Structures are given as C-alpha cells and as structure tokens.
Tab-separated table of C-alpha atoms in Angstrom:
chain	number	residue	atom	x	y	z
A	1	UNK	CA	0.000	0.000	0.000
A	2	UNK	CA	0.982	3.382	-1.156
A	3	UNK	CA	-0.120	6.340	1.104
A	4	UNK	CA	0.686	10.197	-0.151
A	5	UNK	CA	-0.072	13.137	1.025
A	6	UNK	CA	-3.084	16.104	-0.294
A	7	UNK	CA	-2.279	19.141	0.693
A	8	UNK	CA	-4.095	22.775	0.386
A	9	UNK	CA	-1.414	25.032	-1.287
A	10	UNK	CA	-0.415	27.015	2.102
A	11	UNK	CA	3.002	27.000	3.319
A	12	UNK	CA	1.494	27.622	7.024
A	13	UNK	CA	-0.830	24.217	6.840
A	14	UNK	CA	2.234	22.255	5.164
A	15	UNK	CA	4.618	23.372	7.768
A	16	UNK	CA	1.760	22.151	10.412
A	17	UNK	CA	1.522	18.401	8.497
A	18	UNK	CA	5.492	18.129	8.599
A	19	UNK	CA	4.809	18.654	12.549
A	20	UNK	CA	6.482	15.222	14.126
A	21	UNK	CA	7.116	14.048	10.614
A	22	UNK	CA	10.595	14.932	10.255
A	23	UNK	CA	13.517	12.712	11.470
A	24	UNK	CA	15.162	13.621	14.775
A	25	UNK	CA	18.595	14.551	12.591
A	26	UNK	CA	17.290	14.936	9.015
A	27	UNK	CA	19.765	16.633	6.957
A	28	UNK	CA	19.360	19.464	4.101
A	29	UNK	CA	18.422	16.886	1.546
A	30	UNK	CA	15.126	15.513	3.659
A	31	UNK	CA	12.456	15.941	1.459
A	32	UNK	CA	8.661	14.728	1.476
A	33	UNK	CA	6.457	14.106	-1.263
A	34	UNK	CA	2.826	15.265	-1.966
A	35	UNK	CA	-0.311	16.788	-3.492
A	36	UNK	CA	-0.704	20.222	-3.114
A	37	UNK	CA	-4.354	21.519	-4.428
A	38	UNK	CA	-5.550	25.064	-4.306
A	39	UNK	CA	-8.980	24.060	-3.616
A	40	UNK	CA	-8.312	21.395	-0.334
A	41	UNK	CA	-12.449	21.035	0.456
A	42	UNK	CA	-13.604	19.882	-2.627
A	43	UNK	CA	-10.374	17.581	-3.502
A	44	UNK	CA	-11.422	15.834	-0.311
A	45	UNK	CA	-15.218	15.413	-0.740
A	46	UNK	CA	-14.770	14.153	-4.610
A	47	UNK	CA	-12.217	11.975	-3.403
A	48	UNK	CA	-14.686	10.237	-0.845
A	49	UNK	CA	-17.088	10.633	-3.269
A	50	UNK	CA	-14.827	8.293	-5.517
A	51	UNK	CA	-13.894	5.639	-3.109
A	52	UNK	CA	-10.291	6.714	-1.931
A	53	UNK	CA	-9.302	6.077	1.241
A	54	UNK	CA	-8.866	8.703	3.141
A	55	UNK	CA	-6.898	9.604	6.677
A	56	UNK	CA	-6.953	13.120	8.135
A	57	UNK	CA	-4.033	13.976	9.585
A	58	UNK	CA	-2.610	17.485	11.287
A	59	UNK	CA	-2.678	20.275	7.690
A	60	UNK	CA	-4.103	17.309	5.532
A	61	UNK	CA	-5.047	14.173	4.927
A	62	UNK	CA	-3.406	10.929	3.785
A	63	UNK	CA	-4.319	8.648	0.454
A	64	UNK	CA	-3.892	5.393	0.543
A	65	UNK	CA	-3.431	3.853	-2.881
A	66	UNK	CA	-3.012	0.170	-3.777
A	67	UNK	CA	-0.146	1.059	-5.900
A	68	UNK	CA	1.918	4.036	-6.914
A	69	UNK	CA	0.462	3.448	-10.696
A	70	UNK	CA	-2.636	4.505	-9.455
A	71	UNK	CA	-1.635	8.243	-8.950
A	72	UNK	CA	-1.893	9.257	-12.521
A	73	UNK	CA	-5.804	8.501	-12.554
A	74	UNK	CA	-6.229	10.228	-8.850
A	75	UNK	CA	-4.334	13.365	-10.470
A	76	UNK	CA	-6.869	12.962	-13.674
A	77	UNK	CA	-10.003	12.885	-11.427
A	78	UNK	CA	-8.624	16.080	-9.656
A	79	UNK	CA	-7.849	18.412	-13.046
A	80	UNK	CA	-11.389	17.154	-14.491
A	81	UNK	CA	-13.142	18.923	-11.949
A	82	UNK	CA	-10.377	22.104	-12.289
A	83	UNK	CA	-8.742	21.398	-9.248
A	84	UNK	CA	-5.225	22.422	-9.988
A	85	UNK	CA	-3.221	19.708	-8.451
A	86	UNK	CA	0.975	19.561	-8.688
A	87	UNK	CA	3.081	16.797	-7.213
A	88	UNK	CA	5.622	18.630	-5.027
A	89	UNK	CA	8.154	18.340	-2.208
A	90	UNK	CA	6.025	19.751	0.584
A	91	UNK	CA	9.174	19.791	2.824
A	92	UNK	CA	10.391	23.216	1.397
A	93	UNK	CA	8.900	24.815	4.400
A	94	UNK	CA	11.717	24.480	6.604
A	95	UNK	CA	14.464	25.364	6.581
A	96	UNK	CA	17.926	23.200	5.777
A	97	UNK	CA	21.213	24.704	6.455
C-alpha cells in the first residue's frame, strides 16, 4: 500500500503536516512528497465521493493507494473537476542549512 499526502497550497498548513514528521537529525536533503491543491475542500469530498481512502491527519489528509500506478488517474479525477493539483516536495517549508 501506497499512502501520499493532499495538501491545500499554504506553506502555514504544510509546515503544520510536517509537525512530528521529520527525522530527529534529518539533513538538508530531507524531502517529502505530496499533493498540493488550491482548492483542499472539494479535492477531499470528490475523493470520498470516488472511493479513496482517506486519513486526516494534522494540515491534511493521507491517500492510501493500492499502488503508486494509481496516482496518474487520482491526479486525472482532480484536473477534471479544475482542481489544480501539482506533485511537489512539501518539505520546502523548513528550513535546511
């Protein structure tokens, strides 16, 4: 099982999902991988609607997926219903000296 993150696209709520998510020594290359969606609300509720599996966690919620070939149609559901939808590092709120 694959889980992934959906984000909304708000450095404030990402920072709040990394919350106990980071290693206790990560280094500057730590990074995190997710969906960040500028409308959060209505990714959630169609992806319900759709049968995904979904955890809410602290800032988001988690998707589990059977596999990680199963991202492409999750992404495609999304920009049908113009939900603009990236795949991004959502660690690039902290900082990494």
């Amino acid at each position: 099982m694959v889980k992934i993150a959906l984000l909304p696209d708000d450095t404030t709520i990402r920072a709040c999902y990394l919350n106990g998510r980071l290693p206790e020594r990560y280094m500057e290359d730590f990074s995190l991988t997710g969906i960040v969606v500028d409308r959060f609300e209505e990714a959630c509720v169609l992806l319900a609607d759709r049968g995904y599996q979904l955890r809410e966690e602290e800032g988001g919620l988690e998707i589990s997926l059977g596999t990680c070939q199963q991202l492409p149609a999750l992404m495609s559901i999304l920009t049908a219903h113009q939900i603009h939808c990236e795949i991004s590092d959502i660690a690039d709120t902290i900082y990494q000296a």
